[in-house]
């Protein structure tokens, strides 16, 4: 397993060192979904990562995502993550939970 893929899977499943833990931004609502940007520090930059939530049939569903895009600042990463999450919602809607 390459370093990158090991790093990706560790990040995806929350095995990052505490110093690199994601700082979750304030949630926004978009088309009935709640989006939370959660970029985390990685190799001197901030990795695109976030959470998309929605209540479906009385149950709170959650979709977590990480993308390869990295950013120099936390604010840039948050902005990009929110745009990426909106794109996911527009393209997939509730199918992201299925």
CSV table of C-alpha atoms in Angstrom, one decimal:
chain,number,residue,atom,x,y,z
A,1,UNK,CA,0.0,0.0,0.0
A,2,UNK,CA,1.5,3.4,-1.0
A,3,UNK,CA,1.9,6.1,1.6
A,4,UNK,CA,-0.7,8.2,-0.2
A,5,UNK,CA,-3.4,5.5,-0.1
A,6,UNK,CA,-2.5,4.6,3.5
A,7,UNK,CA,-2.8,8.3,4.4
A,8,UNK,CA,-6.1,8.6,2.6
A,9,UNK,CA,-7.7,5.6,4.4
A,10,UNK,CA,-6.4,6.8,7.7
A,11,UNK,CA,-7.9,10.2,7.1
A,12,UNK,CA,-11.1,8.7,5.9
A,13,UNK,CA,-11.6,6.6,9.0
A,14,UNK,CA,-10.4,9.2,11.5
A,15,UNK,CA,-6.9,7.8,12.4
A,16,UNK,CA,-5.2,11.2,12.1
A,17,UNK,CA,-3.0,12.3,15.0
A,18,UNK,CA,-4.9,14.7,17.3
A,19,UNK,CA,-2.8,17.7,16.2
A,20,UNK,CA,-4.1,17.2,12.6
A,21,UNK,CA,-7.8,16.6,13.6
A,22,UNK,CA,-10.3,18.3,11.4
A,23,UNK,CA,-11.7,21.6,12.5
A,24,UNK,CA,-15.3,21.6,11.5
A,25,UNK,CA,-16.7,24.9,10.1
A,26,UNK,CA,-20.1,26.3,10.9
A,27,UNK,CA,-22.8,24.4,9.1
A,28,UNK,CA,-24.7,25.8,6.1
A,29,UNK,CA,-28.0,24.7,4.7
A,30,UNK,CA,-28.3,23.9,1.0
A,31,UNK,CA,-31.4,22.5,-0.7
A,32,UNK,CA,-32.5,20.8,2.5
A,33,UNK,CA,-29.1,19.3,3.3
A,34,UNK,CA,-26.8,20.5,6.0
A,35,UNK,CA,-23.1,20.8,4.9
A,36,UNK,CA,-20.2,21.0,7.2
A,37,UNK,CA,-16.7,21.7,5.9
A,38,UNK,CA,-14.1,19.7,7.8
A,39,UNK,CA,-10.7,20.3,6.2
A,40,UNK,CA,-7.7,18.9,8.0
A,41,UNK,CA,-4.0,19.7,8.0
A,42,UNK,CA,-2.0,17.4,5.7
A,43,UNK,CA,1.5,17.9,4.5
A,44,UNK,CA,1.6,21.6,5.2
A,45,UNK,CA,-1.7,22.4,3.6
A,46,UNK,CA,-5.4,21.7,4.2
A,47,UNK,CA,-7.2,18.7,2.7
A,48,UNK,CA,-10.7,19.0,1.2
A,49,UNK,CA,-13.1,17.1,3.5
A,50,UNK,CA,-16.6,17.5,4.6
A,51,UNK,CA,-19.9,16.1,5.8
A,52,UNK,CA,-23.3,16.3,4.1
A,53,UNK,CA,-26.3,15.5,6.3
A,54,UNK,CA,-30.1,15.2,5.8
A,55,UNK,CA,-33.0,13.7,7.6
A,56,UNK,CA,-34.5,10.9,5.4
A,57,UNK,CA,-37.6,9.1,6.6
A,58,UNK,CA,-37.1,10.4,10.2
A,59,UNK,CA,-33.5,9.2,10.3
A,60,UNK,CA,-30.5,11.5,10.2
A,61,UNK,CA,-28.2,10.3,7.4
A,62,UNK,CA,-24.6,11.4,6.9
A,63,UNK,CA,-22.2,11.3,4.0
A,64,UNK,CA,-18.5,12.0,4.7
A,65,UNK,CA,-16.2,12.9,1.8
A,66,UNK,CA,-12.5,13.6,1.2
A,67,UNK,CA,-11.0,14.9,-2.0
A,68,UNK,CA,-7.4,15.0,-3.2
A,69,UNK,CA,-7.5,18.8,-3.5
A,70,UNK,CA,-5.2,20.6,-1.0
A,71,UNK,CA,-5.2,24.3,-0.1
A,72,UNK,CA,-2.7,26.7,1.4
A,73,UNK,CA,-5.1,28.2,3.9
A,74,UNK,CA,-8.0,26.8,6.1
A,75,UNK,CA,-10.4,29.5,4.7
A,76,UNK,CA,-9.6,28.5,1.1
A,77,UNK,CA,-10.2,24.8,2.0
A,78,UNK,CA,-13.5,25.6,3.6
A,79,UNK,CA,-14.7,27.6,0.6
A,80,UNK,CA,-13.7,24.9,-1.8
A,81,UNK,CA,-15.2,22.1,0.4
A,82,UNK,CA,-18.6,23.9,0.5
A,83,UNK,CA,-18.6,24.3,-3.2
A,84,UNK,CA,-17.7,20.6,-3.7
A,85,UNK,CA,-20.5,19.6,-1.3
A,86,UNK,CA,-23.0,21.7,-3.2
A,87,UNK,CA,-21.9,20.0,-6.4
A,88,UNK,CA,-22.3,16.5,-4.8
A,89,UNK,CA,-25.8,17.5,-3.7
A,90,UNK,CA,-26.7,18.8,-7.1
A,91,UNK,CA,-25.4,15.7,-8.9
A,92,UNK,CA,-26.5,13.0,-6.5
A,93,UNK,CA,-29.1,14.3,-4.1
A,94,UNK,CA,-30.3,11.7,-1.6
A,95,UNK,CA,-28.6,8.9,-3.6
A,96,UNK,CA,-25.4,9.8,-1.6
A,97,UNK,CA,-26.9,8.0,1.4
A,98,UNK,CA,-27.9,4.8,-0.5
